[in-house]
Amino acid sequence: MSPVFDKSGAGAELRSLQRRGLIRRSLSLGSLALLTGCDLNSHSGVDAALWAMLRFNDRVQAALFSRNRLAETYPASAITTPFRFNAYYQIWQVRPVPDNWHLSVAGLVSDKAPWTVERLRGLPQAAQVTRHICIEGWSQIGQWAGVPLHSFLKRIGADLTARYVAFTCFDGYSTSIDMASALHPQTILALDFERAPLTPEWGAPVRLRIPVKLGFKSAKNLQSISVTNTYPGGFWENQGYNWYSGV
Ligand SMILES: Nc1nc2c(c(=O)[nH]1)N[C@H]1C(S)=C(S)[C@@H](COP(=O)(O)O)O[C@H]1N2
Ligand SMILES: [Mo]
C-alpha cells in the first residue's frame, strides 16, 4: 500500500474546511476521524482516518501542529497483548546491537559526547501508555518509558531553532522529524517497554517513541541523533511515505 499524495490545493482545502467551521485550532487524526465518521478504536477506522490525514501535505500539517495538544493516553488495562512486531524485515532477522553500543550525537549541538544506556538512565524519565498507529492500517496500545527528547536536546546544547532532528539505526533504518515535534512533551527516547528494558525486537537499547506521529517515525535500535537544517529524509520517506505523518 502506498500513501496518497496531494501536493496541490491543500491550502485551499484547508481554508475551505476552516470556512465551514470544520477545523478550528488543530487538526488531528482524531478530528479527521470525526469528520470522516471513522472509529479510531478499530483497525478499519484508523485506516480510513489515516488515508484522510495523508492527503494533507507536510506544510499544512506542520502549521496545524500544536505543541500543547497531547496524544491520548490510556490505562494500563488497555495495553495490547501480544504486541505486534514491525520492521522492514521479519522478527527472526532481528539482531542485537554490539556490546560496545553507544548513541552518537552529531550536527548542530554543542556537546557531541556519545551516550551509554547508563548515562541516559541518569537523566529524568517519563512514562506513557499511548497508541502506536502503523501506516499499514493497524494500531495497538503500548507502554514506554525513557528520556523526554526535549530534555535530551537541551542537555546536549542542541540548536532548538534548527529545522530537523534525524535518526539512524543499527539495522540500516533511518527517519527524521521536525523540531516542533521533537520538542513535544510526549516525544521520548524510550529505554523501557512495558516496565522492562527494551529487548532487541522492540528497539533495544533505545528507541524513539513519538505518539504524535505514525509508527514508522518511532525509530528502533538507535545509532545516532543529529540536529540539522538540511532535509534528512528517511527509509520510508525516501520511498514516498508522507514525511510529516502527524497523527
Ligand atoms: N530501526 C527500525 N525502526 C523501526 C522500523 C524498522 O524497520 N527499523 N519500523 C518502523 C515501523 S514501520 C513501525 S510500525 C514500528 C514498529 O514498532 P514495534 O515493532 O515496536 O511494533 O517501528 C518503526 N521503527
Ligand atoms: Mo509501520
PDB file of C-alpha atoms and ligand atoms in Angstrom:
ATOM      1  CA  MET A   1       0.000   0.000   0.000  1.00  0.00           C
ATOM      2  CA  SER A   2       1.415   3.403  -0.833  1.00  0.00           C
ATOM      3  CA  PRO A   3       0.175   6.589   0.791  1.00  0.00           C
ATOM      4  CA  VAL A   4      -1.988   9.046  -1.078  1.00  0.00           C
ATOM      5  CA  PHE A   5      -0.260  12.269  -2.011  1.00  0.00           C
ATOM      6  CA  ASP A   6      -1.993  15.548  -2.525  1.00  0.00           C
ATOM      7  CA  LYS A   7       0.682  18.106  -3.240  1.00  0.00           C
ATOM      8  CA  SER A   8      -1.797  20.572  -4.686  1.00  0.00           C
ATOM      9  CA  GLY A   9      -4.614  22.526  -3.198  1.00  0.00           C
ATOM     10  CA  ALA A  10      -4.069  21.580   0.429  1.00  0.00           C
ATOM     11  CA  GLY A  11      -4.081  25.231   1.471  1.00  0.00           C
ATOM     12  CA  ALA A  12      -7.335  25.884  -0.384  1.00  0.00           C
ATOM     13  CA  GLU A  13      -8.828  22.705   1.011  1.00  0.00           C
ATOM     14  CA  LEU A  14      -7.808  23.780   4.493  1.00  0.00           C
ATOM     15  CA  ARG A  15      -9.245  27.276   4.101  1.00  0.00           C
ATOM     16  CA  SER A  16     -12.489  25.827   2.845  1.00  0.00           C
ATOM     17  CA  LEU A  17     -12.681  23.476   5.812  1.00  0.00           C
ATOM     18  CA  GLN A  18     -11.948  26.417   8.120  1.00  0.00           C
ATOM     19  CA  ARG A  19     -14.675  28.497   6.476  1.00  0.00           C
ATOM     20  CA  ARG A  20     -17.100  25.690   7.021  1.00  0.00           C
ATOM     21  CA  GLY A  21     -16.098  25.645  10.681  1.00  0.00           C
ATOM     22  CA  LEU A  22     -14.879  22.075  10.422  1.00  0.00           C
ATOM     23  CA  ILE A  23     -11.338  22.891  11.513  1.00  0.00           C
ATOM     24  CA  ARG A  24     -10.656  25.344  14.244  1.00  0.00           C
ATOM     25  CA  ARG A  25      -7.396  25.304  16.143  1.00  0.00           C
ATOM     26  CA  SER A  26      -5.860  21.998  15.307  1.00  0.00           C
ATOM     27  CA  LEU A  27      -6.370  19.051  13.045  1.00  0.00           C
ATOM     28  CA  SER A  28      -5.576  15.603  14.310  1.00  0.00           C
ATOM     29  CA  LEU A  29      -6.178  12.062  13.254  1.00  0.00           C
ATOM     30  CA  GLY A  30      -8.879  12.135  15.933  1.00  0.00           C
ATOM     31  CA  SER A  31     -10.653  15.144  14.458  1.00  0.00           C
ATOM     32  CA  LEU A  32     -10.355  13.718  10.941  1.00  0.00           C
ATOM     33  CA  ALA A  33     -11.818  10.506  12.309  1.00  0.00           C
ATOM     34  CA  LEU A  34     -14.843  12.526  13.412  1.00  0.00           C
ATOM     35  CA  LEU A  35     -15.101  14.295  10.031  1.00  0.00           C
ATOM     36  CA  THR A  36     -14.939  11.016   8.176  1.00  0.00           C
ATOM     37  CA  GLY A  37     -17.088   9.102  10.660  1.00  0.00           C
ATOM     38  CA  CYS A  38     -14.207   6.730  11.412  1.00  0.00           C
ATOM     39  CA  ASP A  39     -13.825   4.945  14.733  1.00  0.00           C
ATOM     40  CA  LEU A  40     -10.218   5.207  15.953  1.00  0.00           C
ATOM     41  CA  ASN A  41     -10.777   2.223  18.224  1.00  0.00           C
ATOM     42  CA  SER A  42     -10.990  -0.185  15.320  1.00  0.00           C
ATOM     43  CA  HIS A  43      -8.371  -1.040  12.728  1.00  0.00           C
ATOM     44  CA  SER A  44     -10.602  -0.181   9.783  1.00  0.00           C
ATOM     45  CA  GLY A  45     -11.461   3.146  11.423  1.00  0.00           C
ATOM     46  CA  VAL A  46      -7.810   4.013  11.954  1.00  0.00           C
ATOM     47  CA  ASP A  47      -7.104   3.029   8.348  1.00  0.00           C
ATOM     48  CA  ALA A  48      -9.820   5.261   6.925  1.00  0.00           C
ATOM     49  CA  ALA A  49      -8.758   8.230   9.083  1.00  0.00           C
ATOM     50  CA  LEU A  50      -5.120   7.661   8.047  1.00  0.00           C
ATOM     51  CA  TRP A  51      -5.926   7.969   4.374  1.00  0.00           C
ATOM     52  CA  ALA A  52      -7.800  11.199   5.030  1.00  0.00           C
ATOM     53  CA  MET A  53      -4.867  12.581   7.036  1.00  0.00           C
ATOM     54  CA  LEU A  54      -2.264  11.596   4.457  1.00  0.00           C
ATOM     55  CA  ARG A  55      -3.971  13.774   1.860  1.00  0.00           C
ATOM     56  CA  PHE A  56      -2.786  16.864   3.748  1.00  0.00           C
ATOM     57  CA  ASN A  57       0.731  17.930   2.880  1.00  0.00           C
ATOM     58  CA  ASP A  58       3.649  18.488   5.241  1.00  0.00           C
ATOM     59  CA  ARG A  59       3.338  22.261   5.327  1.00  0.00           C
ATOM     60  CA  VAL A  60      -0.339  22.191   6.247  1.00  0.00           C
ATOM     61  CA  GLN A  61       0.173  19.503   8.853  1.00  0.00           C
ATOM     62  CA  ALA A  62       3.061  21.429  10.417  1.00  0.00           C
ATOM     63  CA  ALA A  63       1.020  24.632  10.516  1.00  0.00           C
ATOM     64  CA  LEU A  64      -1.737  22.797  12.356  1.00  0.00           C
ATOM     65  CA  PHE A  65       0.590  21.135  14.873  1.00  0.00           C
ATOM     66  CA  SER A  66       0.085  22.255  18.435  1.00  0.00           C
ATOM     67  CA  ARG A  67       2.834  21.601  20.936  1.00  0.00           C
ATOM     68  CA  ASN A  68       0.181  21.685  23.639  1.00  0.00           C
ATOM     69  CA  ARG A  69      -2.071  19.040  22.132  1.00  0.00           C
ATOM     70  CA  LEU A  70      -1.264  15.735  23.747  1.00  0.00           C
ATOM     71  CA  ALA A  71      -1.797  12.333  22.190  1.00  0.00           C
ATOM     72  CA  GLU A  72      -4.439  10.360  24.061  1.00  0.00           C
ATOM     73  CA  THR A  73      -3.162   8.244  26.954  1.00  0.00           C
ATOM     74  CA  TYR A  74      -4.758   5.026  28.195  1.00  0.00           C
ATOM     75  CA  PRO A  75      -4.977   2.947  31.376  1.00  0.00           C
ATOM     76  CA  ALA A  76      -2.588   0.007  31.728  1.00  0.00           C
ATOM     77  CA  SER A  77      -5.574  -2.315  31.241  1.00  0.00           C
ATOM     78  CA  ALA A  78      -5.829  -1.100  27.609  1.00  0.00           C
ATOM     79  CA  ILE A  79      -2.325  -2.315  26.638  1.00  0.00           C
ATOM     80  CA  THR A  80      -2.402  -4.635  23.613  1.00  0.00           C
ATOM     81  CA  THR A  81      -1.061  -8.154  24.210  1.00  0.00           C
ATOM     82  CA  PRO A  82       0.615  -9.720  22.425  1.00  0.00           C
ATOM     83  CA  PHE A  83       2.218  -6.603  20.937  1.00  0.00           C
ATOM     84  CA  ARG A  84       2.800  -6.635  17.194  1.00  0.00           C
ATOM     85  CA  PHE A  85       6.368  -6.528  15.880  1.00  0.00           C
ATOM     86  CA  ASN A  86       7.026  -4.485  12.770  1.00  0.00           C
ATOM     87  CA  ALA A  87      10.176  -3.687  10.799  1.00  0.00           C
ATOM     88  CA  TYR A  88      11.226  -3.841   7.167  1.00  0.00           C
ATOM     89  CA  TYR A  89      12.287  -7.467   7.857  1.00  0.00           C
ATOM     90  CA  GLN A  90      10.863 -10.401   9.817  1.00  0.00           C
ATOM     91  CA  ILE A  91      11.213 -10.840  13.584  1.00  0.00           C
ATOM     92  CA  TRP A  92      13.649 -13.788  13.236  1.00  0.00           C
ATOM     93  CA  GLN A  93      16.045 -11.449  11.410  1.00  0.00           C
ATOM     94  CA  VAL A  94      16.360  -9.073  14.390  1.00  0.00           C
ATOM     95  CA  ARG A  95      19.974  -8.735  15.538  1.00  0.00           C
ATOM     96  CA  PRO A  96      21.089  -7.208  18.843  1.00  0.00           C
ATOM     97  CA  VAL A  97      23.290  -4.118  18.729  1.00  0.00           C
ATOM     98  CA  PRO A  98      27.007  -4.649  19.626  1.00  0.00           C
ATOM     99  CA  ASP A  99      28.068  -4.790  23.283  1.00  0.00           C
ATOM    100  CA  ASN A 100      30.042  -1.570  22.925  1.00  0.00           C
ATOM    101  CA  TRP A 101      26.882   0.284  21.761  1.00  0.00           C
ATOM    102  CA  HIS A 102      26.670   3.991  22.311  1.00  0.00           C
ATOM    103  CA  LEU A 103      24.381   6.656  20.964  1.00  0.00           C
ATOM    104  CA  SER A 104      26.218   9.151  18.746  1.00  0.00           C
ATOM    105  CA  VAL A 105      25.236  12.794  18.632  1.00  0.00           C
ATOM    106  CA  ALA A 106      26.012  14.996  15.629  1.00  0.00           C
ATOM    107  CA  GLY A 107      25.191  18.230  13.855  1.00  0.00           C
ATOM    108  CA  LEU A 108      24.083  21.489  15.456  1.00  0.00           C
ATOM    109  CA  VAL A 109      24.815  20.563  19.092  1.00  0.00           C
ATOM    110  CA  SER A 110      27.480  21.879  21.480  1.00  0.00           C
ATOM    111  CA  ASP A 111      28.165  18.556  23.322  1.00  0.00           C
ATOM    112  CA  LYS A 112      28.907  15.678  20.936  1.00  0.00           C
ATOM    113  CA  ALA A 113      29.974  13.163  23.588  1.00  0.00           C
ATOM    114  CA  PRO A 114      28.419   9.725  22.926  1.00  0.00           C
ATOM    115  CA  TRP A 115      25.804   8.338  25.339  1.00  0.00           C
ATOM    116  CA  THR A 116      25.669   4.969  27.084  1.00  0.00           C
ATOM    117  CA  VAL A 117      22.429   3.450  28.427  1.00  0.00           C
ATOM    118  CA  GLU A 118      23.636   4.194  31.980  1.00  0.00           C
ATOM    119  CA  ARG A 119      24.086   7.889  31.193  1.00  0.00           C
ATOM    120  CA  LEU A 120      20.646   8.022  29.535  1.00  0.00           C
ATOM    121  CA  ARG A 121      19.114   6.391  32.634  1.00  0.00           C
ATOM    122  CA  GLY A 122      20.708   9.143  34.711  1.00  0.00           C
ATOM    123  CA  LEU A 123      18.504  11.775  33.023  1.00  0.00           C
ATOM    124  CA  PRO A 124      14.889  12.483  34.158  1.00  0.00           C
ATOM    125  CA  GLN A 125      12.495   9.781  32.865  1.00  0.00           C
ATOM    126  CA  ALA A 126       8.860   9.874  31.727  1.00  0.00           C
ATOM    127  CA  ALA A 127       6.381   7.052  31.072  1.00  0.00           C
ATOM    128  CA  GLN A 128       3.416   6.821  28.720  1.00  0.00           C
ATOM    129  CA  VAL A 129       0.670   4.413  27.659  1.00  0.00           C
ATOM    130  CA  THR A 130      -0.173   5.535  24.126  1.00  0.00           C
ATOM    131  CA  ARG A 131      -1.467   4.240  20.813  1.00  0.00           C
ATOM    132  CA  HIS A 132       1.029   3.265  18.138  1.00  0.00           C
ATOM    133  CA  ILE A 133      -0.542   3.686  14.689  1.00  0.00           C
ATOM    134  CA  CYS A 134       1.125   1.987  11.720  1.00  0.00           C
ATOM    135  CA  ILE A 135       0.680   3.377   8.223  1.00  0.00           C
ATOM    136  CA  GLU A 136      -0.360  -0.139   7.154  1.00  0.00           C
ATOM    137  CA  GLY A 137      -3.667   0.415   8.934  1.00  0.00           C
ATOM    138  CA  TRP A 138      -3.321  -1.269  12.311  1.00  0.00           C
ATOM    139  CA  SER A 139      -2.788   0.181  15.756  1.00  0.00           C
ATOM    140  CA  GLN A 140      -2.071  -1.035  19.255  1.00  0.00           C
ATOM    141  CA  ILE A 141      -1.566   0.431  22.710  1.00  0.00           C
ATOM    142  CA  GLY A 142       1.783   0.041  24.465  1.00  0.00           C
ATOM    143  CA  GLN A 143       3.716   1.364  27.424  1.00  0.00           C
ATOM    144  CA  TRP A 144       7.083   3.045  27.052  1.00  0.00           C
ATOM    145  CA  ALA A 145       9.358   4.983  29.418  1.00  0.00           C
ATOM    146  CA  GLY A 146      12.539   6.940  28.890  1.00  0.00           C
ATOM    147  CA  VAL A 147      14.097  10.362  28.473  1.00  0.00           C
ATOM    148  CA  PRO A 148      11.928  13.149  27.014  1.00  0.00           C
ATOM    149  CA  LEU A 149      13.670  14.171  23.782  1.00  0.00           C
ATOM    150  CA  HIS A 150      13.271  17.872  24.641  1.00  0.00           C
ATOM    151  CA  SER A 151      15.342  17.442  27.815  1.00  0.00           C
ATOM    152  CA  PHE A 152      17.952  15.382  25.926  1.00  0.00           C
ATOM    153  CA  LEU A 153      18.229  18.044  23.192  1.00  0.00           C
ATOM    154  CA  LYS A 154      18.633  20.791  25.809  1.00  0.00           C
ATOM    155  CA  ARG A 155      21.209  18.680  27.693  1.00  0.00           C
ATOM    156  CA  ILE A 156      23.404  18.308  24.573  1.00  0.00           C
ATOM    157  CA  GLY A 157      23.120  22.000  23.739  1.00  0.00           C
ATOM    158  CA  ALA A 158      21.151  21.448  20.531  1.00  0.00           C
ATOM    159  CA  ASP A 159      20.214  24.413  18.364  1.00  0.00           C
ATOM    160  CA  LEU A 160      16.470  24.326  19.095  1.00  0.00           C
ATOM    161  CA  THR A 161      15.815  26.670  16.165  1.00  0.00           C
ATOM    162  CA  ALA A 162      17.165  24.066  13.692  1.00  0.00           C
ATOM    163  CA  ARG A 163      14.587  22.504  11.387  1.00  0.00           C
ATOM    164  CA  TYR A 164      15.167  18.772  11.709  1.00  0.00           C
ATOM    165  CA  VAL A 165      16.204  16.021  14.069  1.00  0.00           C
ATOM    166  CA  ALA A 166      17.435  12.932  12.205  1.00  0.00           C
ATOM    167  CA  PHE A 167      17.823   9.372  13.496  1.00  0.00           C
ATOM    168  CA  THR A 168      19.865   6.432  12.180  1.00  0.00           C
ATOM    169  CA  CYS A 169      19.506   2.870  13.418  1.00  0.00           C
ATOM    170  CA  PHE A 170      21.690  -0.226  13.662  1.00  0.00           C
ATOM    171  CA  ASP A 171      19.512  -2.149  11.208  1.00  0.00           C
ATOM    172  CA  GLY A 172      20.078   0.431   8.459  1.00  0.00           C
ATOM    173  CA  TYR A 173      16.757   2.169   9.135  1.00  0.00           C
ATOM    174  CA  SER A 174      16.501   5.964   9.375  1.00  0.00           C
ATOM    175  CA  THR A 175      13.920   8.674   9.843  1.00  0.00           C
ATOM    176  CA  SER A 176      13.661  12.390  10.639  1.00  0.00           C
ATOM    177  CA  ILE A 177      11.215  14.739  12.334  1.00  0.00           C
ATOM    178  CA  ASP A 178      10.568  18.469  12.569  1.00  0.00           C
ATOM    179  CA  MET A 179      11.958  20.313  15.611  1.00  0.00           C
ATOM    180  CA  ALA A 180       8.490  21.241  16.979  1.00  0.00           C
ATOM    181  CA  SER A 181       7.548  17.546  17.138  1.00  0.00           C
ATOM    182  CA  ALA A 182      10.963  16.691  18.622  1.00  0.00           C
ATOM    183  CA  LEU A 183      10.238  19.140  21.458  1.00  0.00           C
ATOM    184  CA  HIS A 184       6.698  17.800  22.067  1.00  0.00           C
ATOM    185  CA  PRO A 185       6.334  16.699  25.722  1.00  0.00           C
ATOM    186  CA  GLN A 186       5.348  13.112  24.754  1.00  0.00           C
ATOM    187  CA  THR A 187       8.294  12.518  22.397  1.00  0.00           C
ATOM    188  CA  ILE A 188      10.705  10.279  24.315  1.00  0.00           C
ATOM    189  CA  LEU A 189      13.892   8.292  23.887  1.00  0.00           C
ATOM    190  CA  ALA A 190      12.408   5.075  25.253  1.00  0.00           C
ATOM    191  CA  LEU A 191      14.598   2.714  27.284  1.00  0.00           C
ATOM    192  CA  ASP A 192      11.768   0.577  28.709  1.00  0.00           C
ATOM    193  CA  PHE A 193       8.857  -1.229  27.067  1.00  0.00           C
ATOM    194  CA  GLU A 194       6.115  -2.497  29.340  1.00  0.00           C
ATOM    195  CA  ARG A 195       8.141  -1.860  32.512  1.00  0.00           C
ATOM    196  CA  ALA A 196      11.270  -3.761  31.439  1.00  0.00           C
ATOM    197  CA  PRO A 197      14.372  -2.668  29.499  1.00  0.00           C
ATOM    198  CA  LEU A 198      13.760  -2.797  25.740  1.00  0.00           C
ATOM    199  CA  THR A 199      14.726  -6.083  24.070  1.00  0.00           C
ATOM    200  CA  PRO A 200      16.189  -6.049  20.526  1.00  0.00           C
ATOM    201  CA  GLU A 201      12.884  -6.636  18.683  1.00  0.00           C
ATOM    202  CA  TRP A 202      11.260  -3.663  20.445  1.00  0.00           C
ATOM    203  CA  GLY A 203      14.208  -1.361  19.789  1.00  0.00           C
ATOM    204  CA  ALA A 204      16.973  -2.013  22.352  1.00  0.00           C
ATOM    205  CA  PRO A 205      18.860  -0.301  23.749  1.00  0.00           C
ATOM    206  CA  VAL A 206      16.968   2.907  22.961  1.00  0.00           C
ATOM    207  CA  ARG A 207      14.214   3.835  20.502  1.00  0.00           C
ATOM    208  CA  LEU A 208      12.334   6.959  19.644  1.00  0.00           C
ATOM    209  CA  ARG A 209       8.703   6.848  20.769  1.00  0.00           C
ATOM    210  CA  ILE A 210       6.641   9.648  19.281  1.00  0.00           C
ATOM    211  CA  PRO A 211       2.879   9.223  19.717  1.00  0.00           C
ATOM    212  CA  VAL A 212       2.060  12.376  17.706  1.00  0.00           C
ATOM    213  CA  LYS A 213       3.392  10.696  14.534  1.00  0.00           C
ATOM    214  CA  LEU A 214       2.733   7.464  12.654  1.00  0.00           C
ATOM    215  CA  GLY A 215       4.605   4.390  13.894  1.00  0.00           C
ATOM    216  CA  PHE A 216       7.286   4.427  11.215  1.00  0.00           C
ATOM    217  CA  LYS A 217       8.713   7.599  12.816  1.00  0.00           C
ATOM    218  CA  SER A 218       9.346   5.710  16.093  1.00  0.00           C
ATOM    219  CA  ALA A 219      12.825   4.520  15.109  1.00  0.00           C
ATOM    220  CA  LYS A 220      14.109   1.453  16.965  1.00  0.00           C
ATOM    221  CA  ASN A 221      17.691   0.369  17.826  1.00  0.00           C
ATOM    222  CA  LEU A 222      19.054   3.916  17.581  1.00  0.00           C
ATOM    223  CA  GLN A 223      22.614   4.551  16.465  1.00  0.00           C
ATOM    224  CA  SER A 224      22.764   8.328  16.069  1.00  0.00           C
ATOM    225  CA  ILE A 225      20.791  11.510  16.523  1.00  0.00           C
ATOM    226  CA  SER A 226      21.656  14.622  14.572  1.00  0.00           C
ATOM    227  CA  VAL A 227      20.295  18.143  14.518  1.00  0.00           C
ATOM    228  CA  THR A 228      20.337  19.782  11.099  1.00  0.00           C
ATOM    229  CA  ASN A 229      18.821  22.314   8.726  1.00  0.00           C
ATOM    230  CA  THR A 230      19.377  20.016   5.737  1.00  0.00           C
ATOM    231  CA  TYR A 231      16.364  17.800   4.938  1.00  0.00           C
ATOM    232  CA  PRO A 232      17.419  14.296   6.054  1.00  0.00           C
ATOM    233  CA  GLY A 233      14.567  12.135   4.637  1.00  0.00           C
ATOM    234  CA  GLY A 234      14.396   8.578   5.894  1.00  0.00           C
ATOM    235  CA  PHE A 235      13.993   4.909   4.917  1.00  0.00           C
ATOM    236  CA  TRP A 236      10.256   5.026   4.121  1.00  0.00           C
ATOM    237  CA  GLU A 237      10.135   8.778   3.476  1.00  0.00           C
ATOM    238  CA  ASN A 238      12.581   8.313   0.575  1.00  0.00           C
ATOM    239  CA  GLN A 239      10.165   5.745  -0.880  1.00  0.00           C
ATOM    240  CA  GLY A 240       7.237   8.153  -0.828  1.00  0.00           C
ATOM    241  CA  TYR A 241       5.699   7.988   2.632  1.00  0.00           C
ATOM    242  CA  ASN A 242       4.398  11.370   3.773  1.00  0.00           C
ATOM    243  CA  TRP A 243       7.340  12.970   5.617  1.00  0.00           C
ATOM    244  CA  TYR A 244       5.364  14.829   8.289  1.00  0.00           C
ATOM    245  CA  SER A 245       2.971  11.950   9.088  1.00  0.00           C
ATOM    246  CA  GLY A 246       1.458  13.603  12.140  1.00  0.00           C
ATOM    247  CA  VAL A 247      -1.478  11.995  13.893  1.00  0.00           C
TER     248      VAL A 247
HETATM  249  N1  LIG B   1      15.122   0.514  13.347  1.00  0.00           N
HETATM  250  C1  LIG B   1      13.860   0.375  12.899  1.00  0.00           C
HETATM  251  N2  LIG B   1      12.901   1.097  13.488  1.00  0.00           N
HETATM  252  C2  LIG B   1      11.615   0.981  13.065  1.00  0.00           C
HETATM  253  C3  LIG B   1      11.275   0.147  11.977  1.00  0.00           C
HETATM  254  C4  LIG B   1      12.331  -0.593  11.354  1.00  0.00           C
HETATM  255  O1  LIG B   1      12.135  -1.350  10.391  1.00  0.00           O
HETATM  256  N3  LIG B   1      13.608  -0.451  11.852  1.00  0.00           N
HETATM  257  N4  LIG B   1       9.966   0.058  11.564  1.00  0.00           N
HETATM  258  C5  LIG B   1       9.043   1.149  11.968  1.00  0.00           C
HETATM  259  C6  LIG B   1       7.645   0.820  11.786  1.00  0.00           C
HETATM  260  S1  LIG B   1       7.020   0.887  10.206  1.00  0.00           S
HETATM  261  C7  LIG B   1       6.820   0.553  12.853  1.00  0.00           C
HETATM  262  S2  LIG B   1       5.145   0.325  12.670  1.00  0.00           S
HETATM  263  C8  LIG B   1       7.368   0.430  14.235  1.00  0.00           C
HETATM  264  C9  LIG B   1       7.021  -0.914  14.852  1.00  0.00           C
HETATM  265  O2  LIG B   1       7.360  -0.932  16.211  1.00  0.00           O
HETATM  266  P1  LIG B   1       7.109  -2.237  17.093  1.00  0.00           P
HETATM  267  O3  LIG B   1       7.913  -3.355  16.497  1.00  0.00           O
HETATM  268  O4  LIG B   1       7.536  -1.848  18.465  1.00  0.00           O
HETATM  269  O5  LIG B   1       5.637  -2.563  16.981  1.00  0.00           O
HETATM  270  O6  LIG B   1       8.766   0.590  14.271  1.00  0.00           O
HETATM  271  C10 LIG B   1       9.279   1.570  13.407  1.00  0.00           C
HETATM  272  N5  LIG B   1      10.678   1.714  13.713  1.00  0.00           N
HETATM  273 MO    MO B   2       4.725   0.807  10.495  1.00  0.00          MO
END
